Coordinates of N, CA and C in Angstrom, one line a residue:
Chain A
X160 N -32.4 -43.3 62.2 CA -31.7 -42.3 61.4 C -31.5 -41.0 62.2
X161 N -30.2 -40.7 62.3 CA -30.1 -39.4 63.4 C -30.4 -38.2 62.0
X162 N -31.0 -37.8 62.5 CA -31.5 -35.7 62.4 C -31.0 -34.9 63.1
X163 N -30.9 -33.7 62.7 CA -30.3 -32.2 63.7 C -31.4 -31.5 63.0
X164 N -31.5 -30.4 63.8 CA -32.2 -29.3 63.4 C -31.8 -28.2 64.4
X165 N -31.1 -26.8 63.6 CA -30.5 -25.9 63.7 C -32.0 -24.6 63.7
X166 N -32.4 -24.4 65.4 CA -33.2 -22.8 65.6 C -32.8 -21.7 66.2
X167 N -33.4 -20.7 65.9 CA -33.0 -19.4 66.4 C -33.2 -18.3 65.6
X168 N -33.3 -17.0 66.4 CA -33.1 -16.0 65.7 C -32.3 -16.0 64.3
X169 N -32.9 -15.4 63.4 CA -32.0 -14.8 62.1 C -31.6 -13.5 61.4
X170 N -32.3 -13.1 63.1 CA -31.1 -11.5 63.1 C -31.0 -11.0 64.6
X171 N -29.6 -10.9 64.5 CA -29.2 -10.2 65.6 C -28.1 -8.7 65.6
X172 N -28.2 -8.0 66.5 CA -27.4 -6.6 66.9 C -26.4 -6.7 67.0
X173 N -25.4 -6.1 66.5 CA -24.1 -5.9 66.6 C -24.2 -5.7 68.3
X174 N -23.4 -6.1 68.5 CA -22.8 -6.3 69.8 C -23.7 -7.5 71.2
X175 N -24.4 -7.7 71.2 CA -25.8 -8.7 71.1 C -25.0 -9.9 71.6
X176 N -25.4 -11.2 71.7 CA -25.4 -12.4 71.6 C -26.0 -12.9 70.9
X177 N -25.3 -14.3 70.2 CA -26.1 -15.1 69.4 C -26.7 -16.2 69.8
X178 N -27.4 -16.7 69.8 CA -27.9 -17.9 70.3 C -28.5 -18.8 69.6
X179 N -28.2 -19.9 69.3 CA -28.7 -21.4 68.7 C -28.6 -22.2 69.4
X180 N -30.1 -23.3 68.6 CA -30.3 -24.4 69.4 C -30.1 -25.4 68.4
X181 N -29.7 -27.0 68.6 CA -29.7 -28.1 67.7 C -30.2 -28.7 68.5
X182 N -31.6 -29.1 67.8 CA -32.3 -30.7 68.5 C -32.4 -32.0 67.5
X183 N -31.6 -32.6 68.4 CA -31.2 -34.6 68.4 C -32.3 -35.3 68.2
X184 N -32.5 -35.9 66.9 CA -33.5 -37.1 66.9 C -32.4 -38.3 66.3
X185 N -33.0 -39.3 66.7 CA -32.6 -40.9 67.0 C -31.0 -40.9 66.9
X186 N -30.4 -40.4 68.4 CA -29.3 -41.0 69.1 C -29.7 -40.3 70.3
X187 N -29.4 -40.6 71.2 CA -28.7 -39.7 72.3 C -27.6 -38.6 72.5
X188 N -27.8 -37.8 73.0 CA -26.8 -36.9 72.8 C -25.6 -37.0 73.7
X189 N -26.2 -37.8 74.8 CA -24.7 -38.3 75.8 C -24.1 -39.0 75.2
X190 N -24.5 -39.8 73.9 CA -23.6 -40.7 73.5 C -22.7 -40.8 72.4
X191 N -22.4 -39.1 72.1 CA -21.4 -38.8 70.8 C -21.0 -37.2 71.3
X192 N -19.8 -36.4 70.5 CA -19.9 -35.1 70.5 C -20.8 -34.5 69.4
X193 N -20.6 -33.3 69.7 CA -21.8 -32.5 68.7 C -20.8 -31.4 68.4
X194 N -21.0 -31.0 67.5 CA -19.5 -29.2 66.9 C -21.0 -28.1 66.4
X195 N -20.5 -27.1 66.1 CA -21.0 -26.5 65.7 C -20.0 -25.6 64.3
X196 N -20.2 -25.7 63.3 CA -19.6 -25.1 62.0 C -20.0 -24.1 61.7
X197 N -19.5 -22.9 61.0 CA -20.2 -22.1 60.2 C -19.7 -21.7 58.8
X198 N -20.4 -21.0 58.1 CA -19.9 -21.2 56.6 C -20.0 -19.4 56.8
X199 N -19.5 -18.4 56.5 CA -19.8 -16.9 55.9 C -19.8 -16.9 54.7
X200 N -20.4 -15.8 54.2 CA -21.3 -16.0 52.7 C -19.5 -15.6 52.0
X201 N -19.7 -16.8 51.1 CA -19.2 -16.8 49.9 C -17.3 -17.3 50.6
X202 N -17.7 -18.0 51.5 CA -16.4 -18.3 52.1 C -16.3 -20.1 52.7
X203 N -15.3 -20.5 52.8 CA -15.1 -21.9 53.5 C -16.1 -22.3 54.5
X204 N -15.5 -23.5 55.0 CA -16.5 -23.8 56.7 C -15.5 -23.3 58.0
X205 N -15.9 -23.2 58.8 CA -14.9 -22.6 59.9 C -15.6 -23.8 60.9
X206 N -15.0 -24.5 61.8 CA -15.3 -25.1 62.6 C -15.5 -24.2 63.7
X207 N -16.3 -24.1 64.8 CA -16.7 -23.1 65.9 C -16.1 -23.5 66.9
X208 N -16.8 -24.9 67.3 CA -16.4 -25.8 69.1 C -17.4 -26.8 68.9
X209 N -16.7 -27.6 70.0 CA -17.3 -28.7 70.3 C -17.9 -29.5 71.7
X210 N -18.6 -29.9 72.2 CA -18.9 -30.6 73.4 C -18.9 -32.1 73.4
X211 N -18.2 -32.7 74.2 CA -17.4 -34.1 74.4 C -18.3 -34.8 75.2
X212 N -19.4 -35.3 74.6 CA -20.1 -36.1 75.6 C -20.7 -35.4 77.0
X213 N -21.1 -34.2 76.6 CA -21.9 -34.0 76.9 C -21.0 -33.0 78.8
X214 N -19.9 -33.2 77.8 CA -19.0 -33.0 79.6 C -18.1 -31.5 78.9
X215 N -17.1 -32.0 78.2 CA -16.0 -31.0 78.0 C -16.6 -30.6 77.0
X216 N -15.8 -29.4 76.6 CA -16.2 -28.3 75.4 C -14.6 -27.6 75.3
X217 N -14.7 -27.8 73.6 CA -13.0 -26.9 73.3 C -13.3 -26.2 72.0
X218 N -12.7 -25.0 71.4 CA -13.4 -23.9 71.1 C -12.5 -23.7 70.0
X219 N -12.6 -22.7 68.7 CA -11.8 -22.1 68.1 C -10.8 -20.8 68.7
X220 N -9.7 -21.2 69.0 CA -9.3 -20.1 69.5 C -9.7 -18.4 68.6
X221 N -9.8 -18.2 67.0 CA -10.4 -17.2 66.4 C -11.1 -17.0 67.3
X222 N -12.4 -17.3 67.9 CA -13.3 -16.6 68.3 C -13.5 -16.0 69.9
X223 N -11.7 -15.9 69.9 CA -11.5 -15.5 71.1 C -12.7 -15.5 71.9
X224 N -12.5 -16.4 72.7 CA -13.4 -17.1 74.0 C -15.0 -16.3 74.3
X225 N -15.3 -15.9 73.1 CA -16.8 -15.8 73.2 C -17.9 -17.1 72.7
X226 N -17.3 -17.6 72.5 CA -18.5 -19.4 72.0 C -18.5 -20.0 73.7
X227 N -19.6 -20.6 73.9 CA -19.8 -21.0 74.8 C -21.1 -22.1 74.0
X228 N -20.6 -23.2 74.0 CA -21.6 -25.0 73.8 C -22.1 -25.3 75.4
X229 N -23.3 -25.6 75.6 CA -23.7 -26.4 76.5 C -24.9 -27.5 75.9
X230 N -25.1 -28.4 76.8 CA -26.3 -29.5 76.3 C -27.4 -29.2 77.5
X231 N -28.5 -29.7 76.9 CA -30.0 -29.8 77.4 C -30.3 -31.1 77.2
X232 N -29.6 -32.0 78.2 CA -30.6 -33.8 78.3 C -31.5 -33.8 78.1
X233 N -32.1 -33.2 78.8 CA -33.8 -33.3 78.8 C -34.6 -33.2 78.1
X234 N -34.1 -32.6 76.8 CA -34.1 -31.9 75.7 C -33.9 -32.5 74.2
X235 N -32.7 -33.7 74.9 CA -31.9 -33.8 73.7 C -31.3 -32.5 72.8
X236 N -30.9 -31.7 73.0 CA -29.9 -30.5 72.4 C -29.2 -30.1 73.5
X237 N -28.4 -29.4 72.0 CA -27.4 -28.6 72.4 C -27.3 -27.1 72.0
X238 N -26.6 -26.2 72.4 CA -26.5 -24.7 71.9 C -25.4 -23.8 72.1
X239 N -25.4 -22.9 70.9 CA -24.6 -22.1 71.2 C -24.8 -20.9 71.2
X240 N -23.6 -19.9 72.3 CA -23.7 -18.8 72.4 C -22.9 -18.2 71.8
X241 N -22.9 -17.1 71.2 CA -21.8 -16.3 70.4 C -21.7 -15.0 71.0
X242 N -21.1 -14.4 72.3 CA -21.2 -13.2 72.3 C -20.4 -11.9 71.4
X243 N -20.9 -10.7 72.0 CA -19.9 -9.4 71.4 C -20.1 -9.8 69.8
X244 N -21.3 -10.4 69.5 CA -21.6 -10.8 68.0 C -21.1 -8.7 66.8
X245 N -20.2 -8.9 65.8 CA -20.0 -8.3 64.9 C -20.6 -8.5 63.7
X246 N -20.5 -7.9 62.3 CA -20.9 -8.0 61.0 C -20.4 -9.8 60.6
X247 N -18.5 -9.3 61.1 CA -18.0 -11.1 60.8 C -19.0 -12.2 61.2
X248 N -19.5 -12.1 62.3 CA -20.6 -13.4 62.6 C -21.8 -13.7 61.6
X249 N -22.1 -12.9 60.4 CA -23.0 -13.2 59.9 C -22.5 -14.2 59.5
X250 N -23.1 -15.6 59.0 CA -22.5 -16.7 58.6 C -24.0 -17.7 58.5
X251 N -23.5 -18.8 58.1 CA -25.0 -20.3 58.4 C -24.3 -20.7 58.9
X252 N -24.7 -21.0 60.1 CA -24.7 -22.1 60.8 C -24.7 -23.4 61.1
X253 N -24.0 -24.6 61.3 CA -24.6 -25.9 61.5 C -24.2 -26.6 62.3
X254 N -25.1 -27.1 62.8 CA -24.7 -28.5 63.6 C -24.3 -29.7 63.0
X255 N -23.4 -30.6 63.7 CA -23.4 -31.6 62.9 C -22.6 -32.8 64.3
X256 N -22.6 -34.0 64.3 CA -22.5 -34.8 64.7 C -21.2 -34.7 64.6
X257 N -20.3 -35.5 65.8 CA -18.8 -35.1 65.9 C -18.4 -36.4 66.1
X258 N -17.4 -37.2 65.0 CA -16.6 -38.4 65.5 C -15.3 -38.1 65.8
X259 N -14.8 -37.1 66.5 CA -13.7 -37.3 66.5 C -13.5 -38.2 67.6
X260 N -12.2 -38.5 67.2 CA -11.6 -40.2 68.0 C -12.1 -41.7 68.2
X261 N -13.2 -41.3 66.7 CA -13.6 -42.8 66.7 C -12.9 -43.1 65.2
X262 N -12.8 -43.9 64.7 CA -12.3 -44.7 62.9 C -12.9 -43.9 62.1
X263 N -14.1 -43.6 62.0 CA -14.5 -42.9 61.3 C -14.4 -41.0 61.5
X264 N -13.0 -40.5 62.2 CA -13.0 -39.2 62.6 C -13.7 -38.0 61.7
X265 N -14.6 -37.8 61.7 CA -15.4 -36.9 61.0 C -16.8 -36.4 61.6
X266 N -17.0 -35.3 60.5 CA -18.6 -34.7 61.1 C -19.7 -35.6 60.4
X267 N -20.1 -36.6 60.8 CA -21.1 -37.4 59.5 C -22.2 -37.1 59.3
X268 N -22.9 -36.1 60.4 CA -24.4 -36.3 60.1 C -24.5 -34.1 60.5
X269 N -24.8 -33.8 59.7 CA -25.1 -32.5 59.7 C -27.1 -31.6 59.5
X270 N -27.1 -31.3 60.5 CA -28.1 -29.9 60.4 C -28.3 -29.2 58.8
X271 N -29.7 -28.6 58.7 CA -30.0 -28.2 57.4 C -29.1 -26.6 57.3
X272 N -28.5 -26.4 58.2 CA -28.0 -24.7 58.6 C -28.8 -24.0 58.8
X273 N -29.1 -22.4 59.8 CA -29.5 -21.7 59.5 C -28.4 -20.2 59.3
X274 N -29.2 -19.2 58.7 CA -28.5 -18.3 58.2 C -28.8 -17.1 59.7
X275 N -27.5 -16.6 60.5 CA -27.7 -15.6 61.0 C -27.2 -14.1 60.5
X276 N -28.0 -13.2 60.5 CA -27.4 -11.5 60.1 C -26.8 -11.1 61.3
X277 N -26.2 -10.4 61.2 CA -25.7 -9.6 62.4 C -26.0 -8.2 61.4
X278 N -27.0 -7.1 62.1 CA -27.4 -6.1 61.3 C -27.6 -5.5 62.5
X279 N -28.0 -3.8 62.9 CA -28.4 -3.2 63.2 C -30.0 -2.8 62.8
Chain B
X154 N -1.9 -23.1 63.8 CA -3.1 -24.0 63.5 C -2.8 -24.2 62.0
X155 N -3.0 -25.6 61.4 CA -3.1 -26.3 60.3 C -3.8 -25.6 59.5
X156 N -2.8 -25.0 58.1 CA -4.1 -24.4 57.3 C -4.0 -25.6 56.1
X157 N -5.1 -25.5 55.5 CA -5.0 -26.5 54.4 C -5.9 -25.6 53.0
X158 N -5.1 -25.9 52.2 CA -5.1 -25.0 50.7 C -5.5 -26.3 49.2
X159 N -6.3 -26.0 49.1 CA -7.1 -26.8 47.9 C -6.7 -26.5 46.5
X160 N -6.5 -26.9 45.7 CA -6.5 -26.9 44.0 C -7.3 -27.6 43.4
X161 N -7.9 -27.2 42.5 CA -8.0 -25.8 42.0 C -9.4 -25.3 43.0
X162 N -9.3 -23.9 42.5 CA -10.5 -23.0 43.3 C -11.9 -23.5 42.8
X163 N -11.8 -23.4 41.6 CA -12.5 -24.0 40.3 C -12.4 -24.8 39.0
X164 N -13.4 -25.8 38.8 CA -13.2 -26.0 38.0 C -14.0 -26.7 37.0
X165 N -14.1 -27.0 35.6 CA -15.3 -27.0 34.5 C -15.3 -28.6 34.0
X166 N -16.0 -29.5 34.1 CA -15.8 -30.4 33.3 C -17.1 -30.8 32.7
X167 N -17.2 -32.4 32.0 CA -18.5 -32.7 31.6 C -18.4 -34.1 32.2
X168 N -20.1 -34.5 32.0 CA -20.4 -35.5 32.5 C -19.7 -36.7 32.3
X169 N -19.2 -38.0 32.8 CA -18.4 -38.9 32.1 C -16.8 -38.4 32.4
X170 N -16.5 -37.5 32.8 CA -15.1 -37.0 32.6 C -14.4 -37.8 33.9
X171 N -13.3 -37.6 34.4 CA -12.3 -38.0 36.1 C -12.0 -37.1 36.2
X172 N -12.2 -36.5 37.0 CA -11.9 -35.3 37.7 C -11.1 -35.7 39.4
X173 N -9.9 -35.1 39.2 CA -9.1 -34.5 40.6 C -9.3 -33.7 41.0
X174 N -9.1 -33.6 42.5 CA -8.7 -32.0 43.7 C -8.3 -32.4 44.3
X175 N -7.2 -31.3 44.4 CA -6.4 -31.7 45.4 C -6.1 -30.9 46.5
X176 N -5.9 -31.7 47.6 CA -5.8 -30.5 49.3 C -4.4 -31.0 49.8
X177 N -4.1 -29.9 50.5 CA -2.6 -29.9 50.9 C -2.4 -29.2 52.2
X178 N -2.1 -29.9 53.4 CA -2.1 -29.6 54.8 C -0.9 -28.7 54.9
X179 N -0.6 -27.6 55.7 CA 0.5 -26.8 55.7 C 1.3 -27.4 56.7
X180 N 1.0 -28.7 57.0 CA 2.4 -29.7 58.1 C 1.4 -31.1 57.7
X181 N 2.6 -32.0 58.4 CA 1.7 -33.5 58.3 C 0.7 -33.9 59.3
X182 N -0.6 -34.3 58.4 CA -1.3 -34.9 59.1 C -2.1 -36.5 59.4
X183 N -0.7 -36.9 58.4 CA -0.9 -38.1 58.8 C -2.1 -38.6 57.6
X184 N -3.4 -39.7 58.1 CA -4.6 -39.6 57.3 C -5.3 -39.0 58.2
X185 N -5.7 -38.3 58.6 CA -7.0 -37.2 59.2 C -7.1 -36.8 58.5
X186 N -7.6 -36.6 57.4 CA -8.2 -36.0 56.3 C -10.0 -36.4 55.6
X187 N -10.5 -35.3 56.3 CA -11.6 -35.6 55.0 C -12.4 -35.2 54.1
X188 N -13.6 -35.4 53.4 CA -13.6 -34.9 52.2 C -15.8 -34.8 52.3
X189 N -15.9 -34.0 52.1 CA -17.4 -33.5 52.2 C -17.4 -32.6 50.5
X190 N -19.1 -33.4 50.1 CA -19.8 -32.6 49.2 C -20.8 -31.9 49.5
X191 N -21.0 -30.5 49.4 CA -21.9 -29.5 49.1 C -22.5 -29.1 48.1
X192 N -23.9 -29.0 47.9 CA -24.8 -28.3 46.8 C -25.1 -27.3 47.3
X193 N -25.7 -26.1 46.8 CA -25.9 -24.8 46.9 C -27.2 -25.0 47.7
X194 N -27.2 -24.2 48.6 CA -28.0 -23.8 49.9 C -28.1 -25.1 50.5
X195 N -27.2 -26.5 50.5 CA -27.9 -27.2 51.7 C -26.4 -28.0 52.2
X196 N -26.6 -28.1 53.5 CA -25.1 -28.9 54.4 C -24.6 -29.2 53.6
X197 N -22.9 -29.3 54.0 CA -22.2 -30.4 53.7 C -22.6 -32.3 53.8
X198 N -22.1 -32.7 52.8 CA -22.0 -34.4 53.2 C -20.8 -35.1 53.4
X199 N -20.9 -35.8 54.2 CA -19.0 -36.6 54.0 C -19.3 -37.6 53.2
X200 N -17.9 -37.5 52.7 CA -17.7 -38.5 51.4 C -16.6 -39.7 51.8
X201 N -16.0 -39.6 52.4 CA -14.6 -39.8 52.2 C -14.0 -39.4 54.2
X202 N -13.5 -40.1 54.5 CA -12.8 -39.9 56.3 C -11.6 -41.0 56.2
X203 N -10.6 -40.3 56.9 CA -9.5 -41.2 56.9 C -8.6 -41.2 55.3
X204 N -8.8 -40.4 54.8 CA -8.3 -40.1 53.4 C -8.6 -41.2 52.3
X205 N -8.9 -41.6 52.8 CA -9.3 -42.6 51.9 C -10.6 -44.1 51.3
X206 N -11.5 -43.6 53.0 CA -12.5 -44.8 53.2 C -13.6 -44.1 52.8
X207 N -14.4 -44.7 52.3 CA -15.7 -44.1 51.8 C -16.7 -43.9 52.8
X208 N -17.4 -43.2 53.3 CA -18.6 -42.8 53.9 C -19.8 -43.8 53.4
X209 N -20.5 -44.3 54.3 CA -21.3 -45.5 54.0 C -22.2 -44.9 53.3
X210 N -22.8 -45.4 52.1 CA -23.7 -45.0 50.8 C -23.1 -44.2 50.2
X211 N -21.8 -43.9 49.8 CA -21.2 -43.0 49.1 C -21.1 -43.5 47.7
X212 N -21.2 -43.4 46.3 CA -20.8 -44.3 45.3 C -19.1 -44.4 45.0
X213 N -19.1 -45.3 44.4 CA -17.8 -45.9 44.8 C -17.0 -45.2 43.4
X214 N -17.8 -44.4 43.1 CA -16.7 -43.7 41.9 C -15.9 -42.7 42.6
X215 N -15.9 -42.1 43.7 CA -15.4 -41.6 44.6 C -14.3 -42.3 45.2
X216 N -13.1 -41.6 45.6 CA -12.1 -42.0 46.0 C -11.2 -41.4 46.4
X217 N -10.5 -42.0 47.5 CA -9.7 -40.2 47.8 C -7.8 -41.2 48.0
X218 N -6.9 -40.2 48.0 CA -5.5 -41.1 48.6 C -4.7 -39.8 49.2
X219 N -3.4 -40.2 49.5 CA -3.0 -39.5 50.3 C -2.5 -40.0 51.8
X220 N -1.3 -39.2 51.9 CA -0.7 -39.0 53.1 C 0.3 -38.2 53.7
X221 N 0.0 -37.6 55.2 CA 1.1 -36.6 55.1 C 0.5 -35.3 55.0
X222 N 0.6 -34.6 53.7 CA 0.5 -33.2 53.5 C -0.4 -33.2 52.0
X223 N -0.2 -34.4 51.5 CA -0.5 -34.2 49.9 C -1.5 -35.2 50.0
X224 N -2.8 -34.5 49.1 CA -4.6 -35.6 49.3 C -4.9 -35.0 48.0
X225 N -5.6 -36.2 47.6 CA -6.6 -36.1 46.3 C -7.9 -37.0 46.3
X226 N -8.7 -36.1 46.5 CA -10.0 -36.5 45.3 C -10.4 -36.9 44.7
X227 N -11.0 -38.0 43.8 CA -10.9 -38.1 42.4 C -12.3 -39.0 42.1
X228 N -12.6 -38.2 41.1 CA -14.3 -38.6 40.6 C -14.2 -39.6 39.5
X229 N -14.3 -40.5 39.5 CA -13.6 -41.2 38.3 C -14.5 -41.4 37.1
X230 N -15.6 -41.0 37.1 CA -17.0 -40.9 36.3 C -17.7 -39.9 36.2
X231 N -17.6 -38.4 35.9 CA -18.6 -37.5 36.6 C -20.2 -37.8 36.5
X232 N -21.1 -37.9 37.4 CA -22.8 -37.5 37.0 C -22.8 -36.7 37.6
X233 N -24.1 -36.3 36.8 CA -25.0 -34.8 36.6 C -25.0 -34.4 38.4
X234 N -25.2 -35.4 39.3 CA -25.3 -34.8 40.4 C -24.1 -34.5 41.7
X235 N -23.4 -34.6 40.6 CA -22.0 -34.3 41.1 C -21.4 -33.0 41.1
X236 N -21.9 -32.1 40.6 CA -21.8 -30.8 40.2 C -21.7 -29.8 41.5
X237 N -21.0 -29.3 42.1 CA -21.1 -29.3 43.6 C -19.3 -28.9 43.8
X238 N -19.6 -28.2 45.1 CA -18.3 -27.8 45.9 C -18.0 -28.9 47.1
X239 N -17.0 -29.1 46.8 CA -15.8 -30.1 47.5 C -14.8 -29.6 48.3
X240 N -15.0 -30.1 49.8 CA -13.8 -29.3 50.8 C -13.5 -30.7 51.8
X241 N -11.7 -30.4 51.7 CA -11.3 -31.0 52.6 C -11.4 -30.6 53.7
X242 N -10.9 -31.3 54.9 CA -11.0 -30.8 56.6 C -9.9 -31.8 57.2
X243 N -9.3 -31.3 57.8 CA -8.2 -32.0 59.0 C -8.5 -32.3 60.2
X244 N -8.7 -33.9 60.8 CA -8.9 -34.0 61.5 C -7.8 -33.8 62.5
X245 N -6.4 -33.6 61.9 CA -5.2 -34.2 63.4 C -5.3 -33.2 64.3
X246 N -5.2 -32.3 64.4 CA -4.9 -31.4 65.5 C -6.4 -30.4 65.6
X247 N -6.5 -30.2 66.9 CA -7.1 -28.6 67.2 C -6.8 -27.3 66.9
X248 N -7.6 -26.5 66.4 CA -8.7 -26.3 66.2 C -8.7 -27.4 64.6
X249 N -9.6 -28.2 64.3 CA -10.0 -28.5 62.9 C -10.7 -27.6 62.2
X250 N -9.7 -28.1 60.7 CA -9.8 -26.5 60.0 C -10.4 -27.1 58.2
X251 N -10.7 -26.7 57.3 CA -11.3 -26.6 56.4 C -10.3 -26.1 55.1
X252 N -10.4 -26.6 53.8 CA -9.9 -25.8 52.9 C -10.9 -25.0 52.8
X253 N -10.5 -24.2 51.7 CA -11.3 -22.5 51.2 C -12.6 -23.6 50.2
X254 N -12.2 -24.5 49.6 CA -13.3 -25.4 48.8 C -13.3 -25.4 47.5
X255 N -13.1 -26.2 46.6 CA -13.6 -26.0 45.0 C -14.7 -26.3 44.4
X256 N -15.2 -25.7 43.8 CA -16.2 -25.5 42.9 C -16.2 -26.4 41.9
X257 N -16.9 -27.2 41.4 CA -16.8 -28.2 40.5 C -18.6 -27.9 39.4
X258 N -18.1 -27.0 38.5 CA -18.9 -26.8 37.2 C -18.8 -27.2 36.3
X259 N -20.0 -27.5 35.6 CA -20.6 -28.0 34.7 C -19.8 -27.2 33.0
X260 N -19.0 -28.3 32.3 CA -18.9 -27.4 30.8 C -19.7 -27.0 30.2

């Protein structure tokens, strides 16, 4: 049964970086993509980016090129960076398992979320 | 980028009822469409991928159709644990994008 679990800070500084981690139980993480989503309070899901097997990574253009996805093998996770983080960034977070371009194109297996502030 | 717009925002029924929602892609997407339930404070779940196939363990009162631009939803039995916000997502193009979501409350 794959698991995610979504750590990190749950407050950060206007202007700051954000930083999360999602750690992988039972798959491998070379062997699917991983996205990261977020939900802001009282709003939709926004898709963030994604990393393709562990290689490529493609992003929401919204978040004009401050997301940066990388993976940790060794680790099994993955993470993201959010810089020049604003108020907009407050949001939950999640990880979640990425099929795109398999039959089943969807996010099937999602992270419990965590919630970041962006506060002073 | 593909926006996709949900009906209704909200909406009230009771247990036993069919309940529709419906999502509408702002160009065609073909079936890349799919369909995740939410309860309050915890992830999304998929329900539904490909507009119309069920997500393995999903119950089968769940069902979705559609193609193109025009998708629906449809609960064909409500239970109690059904009560929950419902959002489509587009898979065809980059960036993948989300409706706004409806609310599905209790009469």
């Amino acid at each position: 049964q794959v698991q995610l679990q979504e750590s990190g800070p749950g407050l950060v500084k206007p202007s700051e970086t954000l930083s999360l981690t999602c750690t992988v139980s039972g798959a491998s993480i070379n062997s699917y993509s991983w996205s990261w989503i977020r939900q802001r309070p009282g709003k939709g899901l926004e898709w963030v980016g994604y990393i393709y097997y562990s290689r490529d990574t493609d992003y929401n253009p919204s978040l004009k090129s401050r997301a940066t996805i990388s993976v940790d093998t060794s680790k099994n996770q993955f993470s993201l960076k959010l810089s020049s983080v604003t108020a907009a960034d407050t949001a939950v977070y999640y990880c979640a398992r990425d099929h795109s371009g398999w039959a089943e194109d969807a996010f099937d297996v999602w992270g419990q979320g965590t919630l970041v502030a962006v506060s002073s | 980028d593909i926006q996709m717009t949900q009906s209704p925002s909200s909406l009230s029924a009771s247990v036993g009822d069919r309940v529709t929602i419906t999502c509408r892609a702002s160009q065609s997407i073909g079936s890349y469409l799919n369909w995740y339930q939410q309860t309050p404070g915890k992830a999304p779940k998929l329900l539904i991928y490909a507009a119309s196939s069920l997500h393995s363990g999903v119950p089968s009162r769940f069902s979705g159709s559609g193609s193109g631009t025009d998708f629906t939803l449809t609960i064909s039995s409500l239970q109690p644990e059904d009560f929950a916000t419902y959002h489509c997502q587009q898979g065809y193009s980059a960036p993948r994008s989300f409706g706004q979501g409806t609310r599905l409350e209790m009469k």
